mmCIF file of C-alpha atoms and ligand atoms in Angstrom:
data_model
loop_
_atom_site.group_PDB
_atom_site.id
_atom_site.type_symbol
_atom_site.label_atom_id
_atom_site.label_comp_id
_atom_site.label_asym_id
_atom_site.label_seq_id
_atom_site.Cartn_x
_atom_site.Cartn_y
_atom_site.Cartn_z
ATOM 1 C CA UNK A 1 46.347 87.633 104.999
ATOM 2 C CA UNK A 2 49.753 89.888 106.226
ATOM 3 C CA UNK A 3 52.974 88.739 104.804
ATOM 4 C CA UNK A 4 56.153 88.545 106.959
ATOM 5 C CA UNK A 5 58.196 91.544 106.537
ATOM 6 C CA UNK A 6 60.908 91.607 103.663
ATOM 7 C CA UNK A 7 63.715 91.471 106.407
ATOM 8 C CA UNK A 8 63.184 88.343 107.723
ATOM 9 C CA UNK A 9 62.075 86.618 104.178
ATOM 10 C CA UNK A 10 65.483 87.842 102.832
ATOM 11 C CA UNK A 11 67.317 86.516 105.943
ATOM 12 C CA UNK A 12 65.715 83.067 104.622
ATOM 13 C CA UNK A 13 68.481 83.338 101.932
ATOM 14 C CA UNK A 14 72.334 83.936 101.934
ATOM 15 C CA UNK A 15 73.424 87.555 101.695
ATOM 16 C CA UNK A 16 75.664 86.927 98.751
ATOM 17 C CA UNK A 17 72.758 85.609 96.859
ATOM 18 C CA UNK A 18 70.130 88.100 97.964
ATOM 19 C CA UNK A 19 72.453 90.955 96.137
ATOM 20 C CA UNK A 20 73.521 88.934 93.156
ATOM 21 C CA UNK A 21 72.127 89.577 90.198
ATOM 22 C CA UNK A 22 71.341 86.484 88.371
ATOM 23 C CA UNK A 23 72.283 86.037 84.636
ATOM 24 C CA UNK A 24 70.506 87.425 82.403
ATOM 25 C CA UNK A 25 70.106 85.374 79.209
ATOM 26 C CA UNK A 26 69.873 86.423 75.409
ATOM 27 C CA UNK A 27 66.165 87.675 75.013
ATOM 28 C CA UNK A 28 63.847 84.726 73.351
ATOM 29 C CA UNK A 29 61.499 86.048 70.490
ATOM 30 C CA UNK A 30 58.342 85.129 70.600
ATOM 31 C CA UNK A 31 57.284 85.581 67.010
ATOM 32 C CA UNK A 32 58.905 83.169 64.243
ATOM 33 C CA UNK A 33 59.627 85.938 61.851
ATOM 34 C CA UNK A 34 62.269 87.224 63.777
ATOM 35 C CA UNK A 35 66.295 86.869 62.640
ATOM 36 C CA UNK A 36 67.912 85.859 65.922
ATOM 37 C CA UNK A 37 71.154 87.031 65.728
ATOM 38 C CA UNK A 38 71.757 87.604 69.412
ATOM 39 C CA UNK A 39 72.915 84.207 71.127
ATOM 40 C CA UNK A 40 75.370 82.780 68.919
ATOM 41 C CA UNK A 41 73.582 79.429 67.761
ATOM 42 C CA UNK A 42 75.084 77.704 64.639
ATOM 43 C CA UNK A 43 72.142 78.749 62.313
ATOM 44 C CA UNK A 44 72.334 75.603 60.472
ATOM 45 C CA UNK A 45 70.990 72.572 61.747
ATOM 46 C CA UNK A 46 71.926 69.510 63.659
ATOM 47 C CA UNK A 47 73.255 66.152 62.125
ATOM 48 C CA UNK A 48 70.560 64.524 60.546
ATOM 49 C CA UNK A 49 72.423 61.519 62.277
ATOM 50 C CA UNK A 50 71.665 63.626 66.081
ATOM 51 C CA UNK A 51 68.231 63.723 64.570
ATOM 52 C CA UNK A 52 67.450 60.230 64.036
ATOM 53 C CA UNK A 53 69.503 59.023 67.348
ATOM 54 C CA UNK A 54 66.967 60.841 69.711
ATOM 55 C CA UNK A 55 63.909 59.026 67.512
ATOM 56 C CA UNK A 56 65.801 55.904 68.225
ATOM 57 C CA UNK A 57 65.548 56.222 72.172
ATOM 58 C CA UNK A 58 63.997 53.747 73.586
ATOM 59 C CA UNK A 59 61.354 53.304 76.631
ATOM 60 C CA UNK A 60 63.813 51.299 78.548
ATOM 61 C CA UNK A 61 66.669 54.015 78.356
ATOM 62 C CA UNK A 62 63.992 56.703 79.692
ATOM 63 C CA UNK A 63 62.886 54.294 82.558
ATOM 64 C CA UNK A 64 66.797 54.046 83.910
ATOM 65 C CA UNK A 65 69.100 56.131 84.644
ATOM 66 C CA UNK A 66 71.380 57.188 82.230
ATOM 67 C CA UNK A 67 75.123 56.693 82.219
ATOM 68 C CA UNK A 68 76.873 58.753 84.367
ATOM 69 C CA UNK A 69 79.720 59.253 82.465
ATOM 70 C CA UNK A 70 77.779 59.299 79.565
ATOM 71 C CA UNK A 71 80.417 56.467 78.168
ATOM 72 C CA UNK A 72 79.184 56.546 74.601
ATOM 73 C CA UNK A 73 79.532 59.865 74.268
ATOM 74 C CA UNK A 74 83.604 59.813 76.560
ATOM 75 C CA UNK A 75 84.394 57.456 73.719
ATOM 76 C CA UNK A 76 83.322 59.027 70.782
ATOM 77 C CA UNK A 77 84.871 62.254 72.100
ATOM 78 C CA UNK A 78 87.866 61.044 72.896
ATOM 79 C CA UNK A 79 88.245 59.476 69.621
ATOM 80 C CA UNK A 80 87.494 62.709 68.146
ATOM 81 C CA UNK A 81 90.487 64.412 70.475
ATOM 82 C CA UNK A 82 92.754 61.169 69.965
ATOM 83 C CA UNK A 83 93.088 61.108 74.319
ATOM 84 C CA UNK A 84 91.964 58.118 76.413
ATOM 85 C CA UNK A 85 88.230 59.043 77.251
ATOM 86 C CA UNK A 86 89.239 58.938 81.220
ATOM 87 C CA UNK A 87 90.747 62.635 79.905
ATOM 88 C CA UNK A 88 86.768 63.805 78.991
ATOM 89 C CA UNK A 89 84.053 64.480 81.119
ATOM 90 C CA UNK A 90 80.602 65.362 80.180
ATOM 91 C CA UNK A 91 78.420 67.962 82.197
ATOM 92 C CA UNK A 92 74.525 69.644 81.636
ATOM 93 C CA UNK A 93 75.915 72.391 79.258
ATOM 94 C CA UNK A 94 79.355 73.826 79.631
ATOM 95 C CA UNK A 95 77.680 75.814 82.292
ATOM 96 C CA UNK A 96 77.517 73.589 84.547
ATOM 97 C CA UNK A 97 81.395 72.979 84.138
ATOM 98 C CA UNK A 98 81.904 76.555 84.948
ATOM 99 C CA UNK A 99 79.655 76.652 88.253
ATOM 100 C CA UNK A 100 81.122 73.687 89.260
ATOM 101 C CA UNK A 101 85.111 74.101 88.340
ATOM 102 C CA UNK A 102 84.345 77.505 90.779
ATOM 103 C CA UNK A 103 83.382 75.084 93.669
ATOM 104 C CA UNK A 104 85.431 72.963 93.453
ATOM 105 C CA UNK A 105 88.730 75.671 93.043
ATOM 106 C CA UNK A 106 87.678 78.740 95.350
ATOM 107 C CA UNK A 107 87.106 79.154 99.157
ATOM 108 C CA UNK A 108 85.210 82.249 99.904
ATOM 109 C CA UNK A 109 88.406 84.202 100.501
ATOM 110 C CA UNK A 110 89.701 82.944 96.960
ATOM 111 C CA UNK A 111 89.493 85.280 94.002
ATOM 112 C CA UNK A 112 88.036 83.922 90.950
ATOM 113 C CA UNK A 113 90.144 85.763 88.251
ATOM 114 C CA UNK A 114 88.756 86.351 84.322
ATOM 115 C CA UNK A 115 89.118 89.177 81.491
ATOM 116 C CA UNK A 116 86.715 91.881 80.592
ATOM 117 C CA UNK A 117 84.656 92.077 78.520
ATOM 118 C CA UNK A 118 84.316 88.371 78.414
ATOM 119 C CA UNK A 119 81.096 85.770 79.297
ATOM 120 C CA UNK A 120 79.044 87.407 82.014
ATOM 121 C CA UNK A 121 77.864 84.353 83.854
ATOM 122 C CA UNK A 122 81.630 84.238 85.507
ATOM 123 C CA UNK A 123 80.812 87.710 87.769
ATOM 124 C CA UNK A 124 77.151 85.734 88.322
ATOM 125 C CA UNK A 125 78.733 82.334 89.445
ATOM 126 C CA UNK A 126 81.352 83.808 91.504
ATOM 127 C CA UNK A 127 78.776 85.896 93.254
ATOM 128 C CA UNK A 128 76.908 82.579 94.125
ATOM 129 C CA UNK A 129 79.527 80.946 94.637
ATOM 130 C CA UNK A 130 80.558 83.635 97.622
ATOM 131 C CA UNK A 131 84.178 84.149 96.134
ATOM 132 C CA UNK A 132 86.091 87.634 94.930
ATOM 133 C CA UNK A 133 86.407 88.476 91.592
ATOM 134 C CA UNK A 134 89.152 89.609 90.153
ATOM 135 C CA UNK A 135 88.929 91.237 86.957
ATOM 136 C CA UNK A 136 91.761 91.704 84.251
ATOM 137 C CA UNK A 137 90.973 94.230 81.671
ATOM 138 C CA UNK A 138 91.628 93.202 77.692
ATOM 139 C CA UNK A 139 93.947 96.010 76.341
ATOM 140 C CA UNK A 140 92.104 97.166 73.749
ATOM 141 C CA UNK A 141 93.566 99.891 70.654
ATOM 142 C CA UNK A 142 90.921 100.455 67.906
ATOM 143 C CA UNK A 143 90.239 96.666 66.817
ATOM 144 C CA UNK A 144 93.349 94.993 68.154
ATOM 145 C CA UNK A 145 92.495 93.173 71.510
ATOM 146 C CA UNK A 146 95.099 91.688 73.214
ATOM 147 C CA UNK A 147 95.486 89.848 76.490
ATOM 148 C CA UNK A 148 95.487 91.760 79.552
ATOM 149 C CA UNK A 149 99.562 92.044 80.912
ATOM 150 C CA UNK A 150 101.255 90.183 83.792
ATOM 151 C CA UNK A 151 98.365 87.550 83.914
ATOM 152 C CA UNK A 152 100.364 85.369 85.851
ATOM 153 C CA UNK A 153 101.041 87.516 89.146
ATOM 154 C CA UNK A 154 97.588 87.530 89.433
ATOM 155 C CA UNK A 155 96.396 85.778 92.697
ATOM 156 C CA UNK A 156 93.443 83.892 92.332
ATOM 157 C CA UNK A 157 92.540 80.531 92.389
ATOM 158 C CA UNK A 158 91.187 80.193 89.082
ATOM 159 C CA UNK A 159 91.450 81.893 85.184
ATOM 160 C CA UNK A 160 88.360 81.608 83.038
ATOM 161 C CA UNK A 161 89.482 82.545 79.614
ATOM 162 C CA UNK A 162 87.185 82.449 76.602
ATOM 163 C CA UNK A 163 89.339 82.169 73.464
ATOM 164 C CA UNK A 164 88.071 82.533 71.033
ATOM 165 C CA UNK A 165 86.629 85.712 73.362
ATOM 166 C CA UNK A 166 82.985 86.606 73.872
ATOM 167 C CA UNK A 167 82.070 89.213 72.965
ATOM 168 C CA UNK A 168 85.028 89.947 70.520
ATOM 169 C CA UNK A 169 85.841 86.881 68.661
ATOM 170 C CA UNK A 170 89.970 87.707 69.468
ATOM 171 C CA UNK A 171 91.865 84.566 69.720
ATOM 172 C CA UNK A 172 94.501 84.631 72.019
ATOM 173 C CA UNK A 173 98.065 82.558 70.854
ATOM 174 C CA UNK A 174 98.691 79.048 72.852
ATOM 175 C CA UNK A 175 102.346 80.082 73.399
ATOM 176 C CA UNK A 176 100.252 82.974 75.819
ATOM 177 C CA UNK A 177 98.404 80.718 77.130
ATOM 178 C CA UNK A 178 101.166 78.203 77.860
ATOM 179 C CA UNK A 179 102.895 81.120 79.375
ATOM 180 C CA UNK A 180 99.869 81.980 81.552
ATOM 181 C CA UNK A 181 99.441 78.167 82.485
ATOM 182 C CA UNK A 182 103.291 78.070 83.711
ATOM 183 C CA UNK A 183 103.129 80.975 85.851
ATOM 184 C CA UNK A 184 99.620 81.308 87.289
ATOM 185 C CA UNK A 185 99.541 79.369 90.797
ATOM 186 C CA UNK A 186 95.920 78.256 90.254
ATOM 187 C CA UNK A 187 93.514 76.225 87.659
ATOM 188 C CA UNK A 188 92.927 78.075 84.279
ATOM 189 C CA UNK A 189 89.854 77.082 82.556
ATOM 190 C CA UNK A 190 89.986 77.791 78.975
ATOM 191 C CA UNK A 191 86.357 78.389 77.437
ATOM 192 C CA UNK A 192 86.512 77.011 74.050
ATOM 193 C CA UNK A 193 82.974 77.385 73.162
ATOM 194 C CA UNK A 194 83.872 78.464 70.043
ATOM 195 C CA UNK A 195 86.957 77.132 69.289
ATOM 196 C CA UNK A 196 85.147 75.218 65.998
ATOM 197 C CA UNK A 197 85.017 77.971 64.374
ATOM 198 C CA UNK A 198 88.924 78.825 65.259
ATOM 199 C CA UNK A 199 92.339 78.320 63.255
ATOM 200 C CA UNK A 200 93.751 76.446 66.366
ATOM 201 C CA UNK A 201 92.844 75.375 69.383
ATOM 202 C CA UNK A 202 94.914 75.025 72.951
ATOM 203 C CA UNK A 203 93.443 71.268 72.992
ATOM 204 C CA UNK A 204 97.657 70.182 72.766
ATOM 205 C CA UNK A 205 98.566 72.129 76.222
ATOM 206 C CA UNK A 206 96.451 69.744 78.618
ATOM 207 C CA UNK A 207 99.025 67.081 77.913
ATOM 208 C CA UNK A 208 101.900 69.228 79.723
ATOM 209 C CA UNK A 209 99.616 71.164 82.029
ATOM 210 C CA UNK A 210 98.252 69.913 85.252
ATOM 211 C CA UNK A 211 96.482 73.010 85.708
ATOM 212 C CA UNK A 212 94.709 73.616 82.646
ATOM 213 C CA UNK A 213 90.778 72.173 81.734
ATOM 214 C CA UNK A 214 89.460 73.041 78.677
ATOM 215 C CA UNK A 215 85.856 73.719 78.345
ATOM 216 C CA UNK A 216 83.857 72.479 75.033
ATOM 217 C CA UNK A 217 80.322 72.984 74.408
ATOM 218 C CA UNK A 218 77.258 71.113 71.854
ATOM 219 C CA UNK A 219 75.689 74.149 71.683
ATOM 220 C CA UNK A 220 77.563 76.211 69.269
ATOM 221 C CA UNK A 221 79.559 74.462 66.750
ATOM 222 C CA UNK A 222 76.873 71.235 66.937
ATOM 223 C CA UNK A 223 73.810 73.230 66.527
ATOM 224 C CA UNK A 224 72.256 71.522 69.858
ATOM 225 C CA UNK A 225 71.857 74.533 72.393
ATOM 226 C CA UNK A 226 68.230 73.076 72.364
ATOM 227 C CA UNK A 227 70.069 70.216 74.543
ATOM 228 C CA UNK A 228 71.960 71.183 77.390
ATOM 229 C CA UNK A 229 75.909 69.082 76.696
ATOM 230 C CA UNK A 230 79.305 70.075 77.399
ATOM 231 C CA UNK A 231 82.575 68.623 78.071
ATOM 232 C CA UNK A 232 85.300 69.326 79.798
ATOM 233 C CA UNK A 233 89.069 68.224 78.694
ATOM 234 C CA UNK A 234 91.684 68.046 81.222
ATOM 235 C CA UNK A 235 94.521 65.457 82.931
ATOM 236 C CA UNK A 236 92.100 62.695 84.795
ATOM 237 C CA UNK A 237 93.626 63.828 88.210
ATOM 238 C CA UNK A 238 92.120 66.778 87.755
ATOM 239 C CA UNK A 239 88.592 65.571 86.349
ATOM 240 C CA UNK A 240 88.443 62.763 89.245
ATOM 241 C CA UNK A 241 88.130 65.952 91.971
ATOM 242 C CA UNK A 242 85.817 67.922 89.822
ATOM 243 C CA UNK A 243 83.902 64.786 89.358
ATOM 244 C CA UNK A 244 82.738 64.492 93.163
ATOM 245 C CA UNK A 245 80.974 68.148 92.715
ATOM 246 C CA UNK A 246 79.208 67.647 89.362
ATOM 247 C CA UNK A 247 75.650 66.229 89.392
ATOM 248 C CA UNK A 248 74.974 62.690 89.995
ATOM 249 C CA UNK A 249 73.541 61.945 86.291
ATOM 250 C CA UNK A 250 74.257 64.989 84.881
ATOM 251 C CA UNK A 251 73.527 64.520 81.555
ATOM 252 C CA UNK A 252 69.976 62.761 80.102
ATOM 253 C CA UNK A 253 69.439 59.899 77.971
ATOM 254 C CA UNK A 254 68.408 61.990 74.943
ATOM 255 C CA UNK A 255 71.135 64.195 75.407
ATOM 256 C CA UNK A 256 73.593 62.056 75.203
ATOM 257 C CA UNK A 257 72.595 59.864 72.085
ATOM 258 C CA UNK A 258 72.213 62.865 70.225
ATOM 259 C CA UNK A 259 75.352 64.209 71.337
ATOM 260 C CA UNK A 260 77.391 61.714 70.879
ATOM 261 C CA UNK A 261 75.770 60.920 67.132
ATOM 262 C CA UNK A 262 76.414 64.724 66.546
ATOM 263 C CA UNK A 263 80.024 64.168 67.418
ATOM 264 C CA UNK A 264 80.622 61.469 65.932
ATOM 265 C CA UNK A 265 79.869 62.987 62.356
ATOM 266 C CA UNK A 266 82.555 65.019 61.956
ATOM 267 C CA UNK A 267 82.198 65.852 58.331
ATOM 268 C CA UNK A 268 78.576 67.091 59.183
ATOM 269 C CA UNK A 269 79.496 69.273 61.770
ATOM 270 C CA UNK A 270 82.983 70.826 59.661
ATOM 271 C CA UNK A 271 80.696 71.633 56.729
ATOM 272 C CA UNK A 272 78.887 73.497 58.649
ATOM 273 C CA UNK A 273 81.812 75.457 60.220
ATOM 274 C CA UNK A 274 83.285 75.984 56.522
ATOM 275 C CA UNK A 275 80.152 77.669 55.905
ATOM 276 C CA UNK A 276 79.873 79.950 58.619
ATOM 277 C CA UNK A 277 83.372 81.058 58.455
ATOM 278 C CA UNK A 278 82.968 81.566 54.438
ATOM 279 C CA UNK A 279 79.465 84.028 55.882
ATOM 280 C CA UNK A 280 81.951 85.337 58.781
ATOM 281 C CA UNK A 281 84.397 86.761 56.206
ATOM 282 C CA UNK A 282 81.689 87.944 53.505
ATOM 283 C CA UNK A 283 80.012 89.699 56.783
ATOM 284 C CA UNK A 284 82.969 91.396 57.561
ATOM 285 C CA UNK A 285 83.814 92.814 54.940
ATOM 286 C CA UNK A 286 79.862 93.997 53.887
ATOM 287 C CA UNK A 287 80.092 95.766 56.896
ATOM 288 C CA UNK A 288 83.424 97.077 56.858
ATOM 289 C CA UNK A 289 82.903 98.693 53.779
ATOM 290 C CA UNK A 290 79.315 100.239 55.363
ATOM 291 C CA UNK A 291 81.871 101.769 57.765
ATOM 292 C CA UNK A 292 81.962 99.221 60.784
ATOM 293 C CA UNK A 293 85.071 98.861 62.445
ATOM 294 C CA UNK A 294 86.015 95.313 63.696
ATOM 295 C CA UNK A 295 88.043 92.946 65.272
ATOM 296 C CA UNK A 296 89.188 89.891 63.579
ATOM 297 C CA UNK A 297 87.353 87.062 64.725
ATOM 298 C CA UNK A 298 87.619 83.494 65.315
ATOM 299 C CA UNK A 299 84.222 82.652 66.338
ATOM 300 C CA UNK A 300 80.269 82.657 64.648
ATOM 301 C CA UNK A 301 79.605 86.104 65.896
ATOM 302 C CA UNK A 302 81.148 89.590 64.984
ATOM 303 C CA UNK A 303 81.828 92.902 67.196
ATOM 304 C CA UNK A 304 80.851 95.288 65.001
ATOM 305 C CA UNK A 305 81.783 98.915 66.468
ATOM 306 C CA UNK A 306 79.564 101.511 64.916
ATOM 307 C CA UNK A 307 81.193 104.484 61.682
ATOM 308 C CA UNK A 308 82.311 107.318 63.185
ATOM 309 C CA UNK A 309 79.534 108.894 61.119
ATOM 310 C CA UNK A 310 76.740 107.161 62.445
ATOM 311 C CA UNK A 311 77.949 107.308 66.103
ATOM 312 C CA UNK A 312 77.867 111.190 66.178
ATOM 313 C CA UNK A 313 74.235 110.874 65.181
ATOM 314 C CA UNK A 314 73.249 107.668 66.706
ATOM 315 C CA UNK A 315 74.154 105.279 69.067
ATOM 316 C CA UNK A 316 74.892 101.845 69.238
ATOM 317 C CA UNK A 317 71.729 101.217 71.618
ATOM 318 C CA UNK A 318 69.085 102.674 69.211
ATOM 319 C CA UNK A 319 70.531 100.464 65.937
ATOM 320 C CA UNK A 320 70.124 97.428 68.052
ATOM 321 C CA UNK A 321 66.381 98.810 68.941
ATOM 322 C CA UNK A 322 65.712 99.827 64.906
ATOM 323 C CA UNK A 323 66.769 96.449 64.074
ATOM 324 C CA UNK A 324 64.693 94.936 66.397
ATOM 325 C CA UNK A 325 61.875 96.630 65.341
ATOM 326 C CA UNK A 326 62.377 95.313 62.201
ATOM 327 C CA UNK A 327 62.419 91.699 63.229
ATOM 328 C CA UNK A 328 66.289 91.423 63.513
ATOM 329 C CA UNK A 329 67.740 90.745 67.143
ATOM 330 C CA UNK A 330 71.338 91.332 68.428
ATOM 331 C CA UNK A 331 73.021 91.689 71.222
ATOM 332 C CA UNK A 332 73.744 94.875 72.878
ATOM 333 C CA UNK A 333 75.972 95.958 76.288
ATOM 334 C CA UNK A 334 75.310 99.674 77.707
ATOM 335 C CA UNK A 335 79.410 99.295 79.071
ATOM 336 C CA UNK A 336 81.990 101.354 78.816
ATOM 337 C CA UNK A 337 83.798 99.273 75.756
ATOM 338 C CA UNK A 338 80.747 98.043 74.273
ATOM 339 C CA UNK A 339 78.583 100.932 74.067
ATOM 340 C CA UNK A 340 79.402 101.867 70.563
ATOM 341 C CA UNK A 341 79.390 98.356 69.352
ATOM 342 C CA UNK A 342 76.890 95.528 68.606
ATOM 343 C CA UNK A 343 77.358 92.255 68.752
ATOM 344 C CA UNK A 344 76.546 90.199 65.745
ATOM 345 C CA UNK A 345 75.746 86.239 65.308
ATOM 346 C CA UNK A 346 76.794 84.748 61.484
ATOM 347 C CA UNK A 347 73.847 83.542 60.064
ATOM 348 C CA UNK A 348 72.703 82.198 56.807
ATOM 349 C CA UNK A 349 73.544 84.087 54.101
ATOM 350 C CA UNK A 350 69.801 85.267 53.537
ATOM 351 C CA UNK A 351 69.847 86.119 57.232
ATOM 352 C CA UNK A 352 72.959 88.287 56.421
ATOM 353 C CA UNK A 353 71.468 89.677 53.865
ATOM 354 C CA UNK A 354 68.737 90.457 55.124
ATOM 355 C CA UNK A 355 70.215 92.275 58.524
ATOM 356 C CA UNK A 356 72.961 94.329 55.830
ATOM 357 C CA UNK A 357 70.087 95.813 53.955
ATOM 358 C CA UNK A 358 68.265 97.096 57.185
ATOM 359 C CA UNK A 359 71.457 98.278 58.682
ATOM 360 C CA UNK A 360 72.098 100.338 55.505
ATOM 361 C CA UNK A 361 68.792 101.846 55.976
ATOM 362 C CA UNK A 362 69.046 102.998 59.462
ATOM 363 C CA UNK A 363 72.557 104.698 59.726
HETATM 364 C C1 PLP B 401 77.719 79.114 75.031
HETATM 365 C C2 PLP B 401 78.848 79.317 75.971
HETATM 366 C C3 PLP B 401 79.222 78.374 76.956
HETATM 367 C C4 PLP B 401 78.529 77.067 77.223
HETATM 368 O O1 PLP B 401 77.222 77.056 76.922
HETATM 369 P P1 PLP B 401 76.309 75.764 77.183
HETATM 370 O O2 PLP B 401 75.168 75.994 76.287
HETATM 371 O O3 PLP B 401 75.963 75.791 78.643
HETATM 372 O O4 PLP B 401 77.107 74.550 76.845
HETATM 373 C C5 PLP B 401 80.332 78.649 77.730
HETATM 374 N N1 PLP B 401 81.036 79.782 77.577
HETATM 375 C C6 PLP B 401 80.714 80.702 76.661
HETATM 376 C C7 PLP B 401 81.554 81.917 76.527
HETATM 377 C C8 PLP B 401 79.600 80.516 75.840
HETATM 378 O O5 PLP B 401 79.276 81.455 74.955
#
């Protein structure tokens, strides 16, 4: 039996999504040996507490539908943030935040506005989406990153920042993004994914800033990426808008028990932080003194640029494939200001270990 012809399949679909790309997520092993170091998980576990609330769901909480707001959770996290809970809203990851603070903020003639290198689902979304991007390169001198300049003349509708940055771990000050915040004429989302593992976080700003929503994730500093839970933090006038383009039960049952158990033990979830950031800085300096060349970073993962010994004999691409072949993933860019560099998750120390001694071997 004949097909229709490409053309008018592809005329079936919108032409913005047609030429998009589509994310491309961090690659999935698919033997157990390997050391996943690519996609930035927390490598320790889960609160045992997360654990045991997900046992404790019951039939009848599976045959209804869950809360919308996910209330146990609002409470717990706003608790946790000492702001009324109408200040929190919960959403299927912190991705769905980000697809849906775009629709709600741009018209197709709007720029969406973010830095580079930063997360690349914001080109992706904005594509779908149908809006322009606008992209603000980081000023980058050896390992210092800094924010890109005059921010605020920018004309877009909305700023996606990710502070502490992905891929870099730099953390940008809250007076510069208070400054930003003042001046830009739009909403500026600030993508805290990682901000647990940060000195400071611009959590204080969304009190004096109708513009600003802060994005927070499960996945990262809670250990349940397994889940899909996010939040977002922002002035309720704000969240009552982006409310009416979010899902209609966005987040499941399970989800939220175990989320909001896994929030609620905060002493769980900081030990785990202390340890990563104790592994961050013994990391750092392993592989500074190998050679590596790094920014400082305030997030699980390292940007580790390659010696100047190795890089006239290698390249940044074929570590990240010798590593690999040794059952070691991380995560590589073939860009411009990545090219030389690979990015690195924390992991246990025997993970550490364990990618140190192979990375000694092969440069
Ligand atoms: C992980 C991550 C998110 C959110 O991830 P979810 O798993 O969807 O909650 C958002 N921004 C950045 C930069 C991330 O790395």
């Amino acid at each position: 039996m004949k097909t229709k012809s490409s053309q008018s399949r592809t005329n079936l679909i919108r032409t913005n999504i047609v030429q998009a790309s589509g994310y491309i997520p961090g690659e999935q092993p698919t033997d157990s040996i390997t050391i996943k170091l690519n996609t930035n998980e927390n490598p320790y576990p889960p609160s045992p507490h997360a654990i045991e609330a997900i046992r404790e769901v019951t039939p009848e909480q599976l045959r209804r539908y869950p809360n919308p707001n996910a209330r146990p959770f609002r409470e717990a996290a706003a608790r946790v943030h000492g702001l009324p809970d109408d200040w929190i809203m919960t959403f299927n990851g912190g991705d769905e935040l980000l697809s849906v603070i775009i629709r709600a903020c741009a018209t197709e003639s709007d720029a969406v506005a973010y830095f580079e290198p930063s997360y690349s689902l914001y080109p992706v979304l904005t594509d779908i989406h149908g809006s322009q991007k606008l992209v603000l390169p980081y000023q980058i001198e050896g390992t210092n990153w800094s924010f890109p300049k005059d921010i605020e003349k920018t004309k877009a509708a909305l700023l996606m920042i990710v502070n502490p940055n992905a891929p870099s771990g730099h953390l940008g000050s809250i007076q510069d993004l208070a400054h930003i915040a003042e001046n830009f004429r739009g909403v500026v989302l600030i993508d805290e994914a990682y901000v647990d593992f940060a000195v400071e976080s611009a959590l204080p700003l969304v009190h004096n800033h109708a513009n600003i929503i802060i994005l927070r994730t499960m996945s990262k500093g809670y250990s349940l990426a397994g889940l899909r839970f996010g939040y977002a933090i922002s002035q309720p006038s704000l969240l009552k808008e982006i409310e009416k383009v979010r899902d209609s039960y966005p987040c499941d049952a399970v989800s939220i028990a175990a989320s909001t158990a896994a929030i609620q033990d905060q002493e769980y979830a900081q030990s785990t932080w202390q340890r990563v950031k104790a592994e961050r800085q013994r990391l750092s300096q392993a592989l500074e003194e190998m050679g590596f060349s790094l920014p400082r970073s305030e997030a699980n993962f390292l940007l580790a640029e390659l010696p100047q010994r190795a890089k006239s004999a290698d390249s940044a691409q074929h570590v990240y494939e010798s590593l690999k072949a040794k059952h070691i993933l991380v995560r590589f860019w073939d860009l411009p200001v990545l090219r030389d560099k690979l990015r690195i998750t924390v992991g246990t120390p025997e993970q550490n270990n364990l990618l140190l001694k192979e990375l000694e071997s092969i440069i």
